Every structure is written in C-alpha cells, then in structure tokens.
C-alpha cells in the first residue's frame, strides 16, 4: 500500500491540476457568446509574437501544492530513523509542496499568439489567443467579438 500512495497522489496531481484552456482558442465560443450578435472588423496582421497564457487552476493551485507535499512527505519519511526521519518528512513535505505547485503552474500554460492587427480604419489592436491555427504577417483576418471578448479568425 505504501508504494501505491505516491502513484495515487501523482495521478491526482496530473488530473486535478489541469485547467480548461479551450476558452483561449479563437475557435471556441463561451455559452454567453453563442447566440449573441458579434461585431466583425476586417484587418491585416502587422505583427505576430508567440507568447504563453497562464491559465487559472480549477483548484486554485491546491492540487499541486497538497499533492506534492504528500508525495514529498511520504518520500521523506522513508529516509533515516528517529528524529532524522521526522526532519526528513517535514523537509520532504515542504519541498514537495513547492515542486508540486510549480509543476501545476507549468501544466496550466498554453502556447498562444499575440496578434497585432491594423484595422481598415487605421487603428491597431492586439489580441492574444491560443495558437491552435496558423497565422502570418500580412494575412487578412476578421476580428470577431464585442467588448472584452474578441478573437482573430482567417478572412
């Protein structure tokens, strides 16, 4: 049973720490956007830069921290004996919590485009969205959205 605990904790960390990154796509609409009139503006891509979006964890970072702390504490408790074992358990739990939190943060990053578009009225706008389709400088595109929610799609 003691050997299964790290496997179970690692599985929970992997599954529970994943954020829903679909909303960052230009191809995904939220329930609020569906059935709502969207504004469309035509423009040309003037600059592209690959960036990262840090998605929020569904559990607020607790899964990585708690899971990592549990694994670290279990591993630390297998070292030494007596008071040395207690110190190793605490050190393992603290180190595991920090490592688990960092791992969860890395898992919740999404590769994205920072897309600068020059609209036909001469105004430049920048939209960041998941890099799930190819774009290139000089490409004609549509900006679809209203207010806070906008995405760039091929023309």
XYZ file of C-alpha atoms in Angstrom:
155
model
C 0.000 0.000 0.000
C 2.837 2.388 0.827
C 4.090 2.058 -2.766
C 0.669 2.963 -4.189
C 0.327 6.246 -2.304
C 2.852 8.172 -4.471
C 1.243 6.795 -7.634
C -2.241 7.809 -6.465
C -1.036 11.265 -5.421
C 0.787 11.791 -8.732
C -2.337 10.753 -10.640
C -4.489 13.200 -8.685
C -1.949 15.953 -9.328
C -1.912 15.227 -13.050
C -5.681 15.048 -13.478
C -6.819 17.633 -10.974
C -4.298 20.329 -11.819
C -5.253 20.714 -15.441
C -7.018 23.927 -16.341
C -9.632 24.253 -19.050
C -7.708 26.054 -21.800
C -10.371 25.815 -24.532
C -11.684 29.377 -23.949
C -8.327 30.772 -25.122
C -8.963 29.495 -28.652
C -10.292 31.585 -31.498
C -12.377 28.537 -32.440
C -14.280 28.171 -29.146
C -17.226 30.282 -28.051
C -18.493 30.509 -24.481
C -22.141 29.847 -23.716
C -22.630 33.608 -23.222
C -21.234 34.356 -26.694
C -23.354 31.779 -28.519
C -26.496 33.291 -29.958
C -25.264 36.838 -29.291
C -24.619 39.309 -32.108
C -20.885 39.800 -32.587
C -19.127 42.729 -34.270
C -16.880 41.919 -37.235
C -13.941 44.089 -38.253
C -11.613 43.369 -41.169
C -7.874 43.974 -40.891
C -4.376 42.820 -41.729
C -1.898 41.187 -39.368
C 1.076 43.520 -38.904
C 2.943 41.597 -36.186
C 2.901 38.147 -34.568
C 4.629 37.033 -31.408
C 4.407 33.665 -29.713
C 3.556 34.036 -26.006
C 2.226 31.934 -23.128
C -1.155 32.244 -21.403
C -1.119 31.235 -17.732
C -4.478 29.535 -17.207
C -6.067 29.557 -13.775
C -6.132 26.225 -11.991
C -9.583 24.827 -11.289
C -8.482 24.073 -7.733
C -6.649 27.358 -7.197
C -3.225 25.689 -7.069
C -4.132 23.448 -4.142
C -3.868 20.174 -6.051
C -0.217 20.704 -6.940
C 0.725 22.026 -3.522
C -1.111 19.379 -1.486
C -0.254 16.513 -3.846
C 3.411 17.498 -3.983
C 3.526 17.929 -0.214
C 2.012 14.480 0.329
C 4.442 12.809 -2.059
C 7.406 14.701 -0.567
C 6.348 13.817 2.979
C 5.998 10.138 2.087
C 9.379 10.079 0.379
C 10.974 11.991 3.265
C 9.555 9.561 5.828
C 11.394 6.704 4.144
C 14.752 8.296 4.965
C 16.633 7.681 8.183
C 15.129 6.966 11.579
C 14.103 8.710 14.804
C 14.297 12.496 14.820
C 16.166 12.434 11.476
C 13.151 10.773 9.886
C 10.844 13.474 11.250
C 13.084 16.224 9.887
C 13.291 14.460 6.508
C 9.490 14.066 6.445
C 8.920 17.787 7.081
C 11.623 18.818 4.612
C 10.196 16.437 2.010
C 6.680 17.785 2.512
C 7.801 21.422 2.197
C 9.990 20.714 -0.840
C 7.294 18.549 -2.425
C 4.659 21.253 -1.932
C 6.867 23.838 -3.665
C 7.691 21.452 -6.515
C 4.053 20.399 -6.915
C 2.876 23.996 -7.064
C 5.486 24.841 -9.709
C 4.590 21.734 -11.732
C 0.897 22.621 -11.683
C 1.680 26.154 -12.846
C 3.735 24.796 -15.785
C 0.959 22.385 -16.748
C -1.515 25.259 -16.919
C 0.394 27.271 -19.537
C -0.895 27.494 -23.093
C 1.091 28.471 -26.176
C -0.584 31.496 -27.744
C -0.265 34.193 -30.394
C -0.078 37.890 -29.637
C -1.642 39.133 -32.884
C -1.389 42.802 -33.869
C -3.985 43.737 -36.458
C -4.283 47.018 -38.365
C -7.986 47.538 -38.902
C -9.334 49.155 -42.062
C -9.992 52.386 -40.116
C -6.235 52.597 -39.379
C -6.471 51.650 -35.714
C -4.139 48.914 -34.408
C -5.368 46.331 -31.896
C -3.634 43.428 -30.197
C -5.456 40.197 -29.369
C -3.937 37.234 -27.554
C -5.414 33.802 -28.245
C -4.411 30.154 -28.199
C -2.048 29.213 -31.044
C -4.280 26.494 -32.464
C -4.234 27.725 -36.058
C -1.509 29.229 -38.256
C -1.297 32.959 -38.926
C 1.257 35.051 -40.783
C 2.151 38.719 -41.072
C 0.283 40.317 -43.983
C -2.672 37.919 -43.722
C -6.176 39.422 -43.975
C -8.287 38.486 -40.953
C -11.591 39.143 -39.244
C -11.793 40.311 -35.656
C -14.974 38.819 -34.221
C -16.354 39.867 -30.857
C -17.745 42.609 -28.722
C -16.050 44.429 -25.887
C -13.865 42.142 -23.788
C -14.281 39.013 -25.906
C -12.709 39.094 -29.358
C -10.853 36.606 -31.484
C -8.923 36.692 -34.746
C -10.074 34.334 -37.496
C -8.967 33.909 -41.111
C -10.784 36.080 -43.645
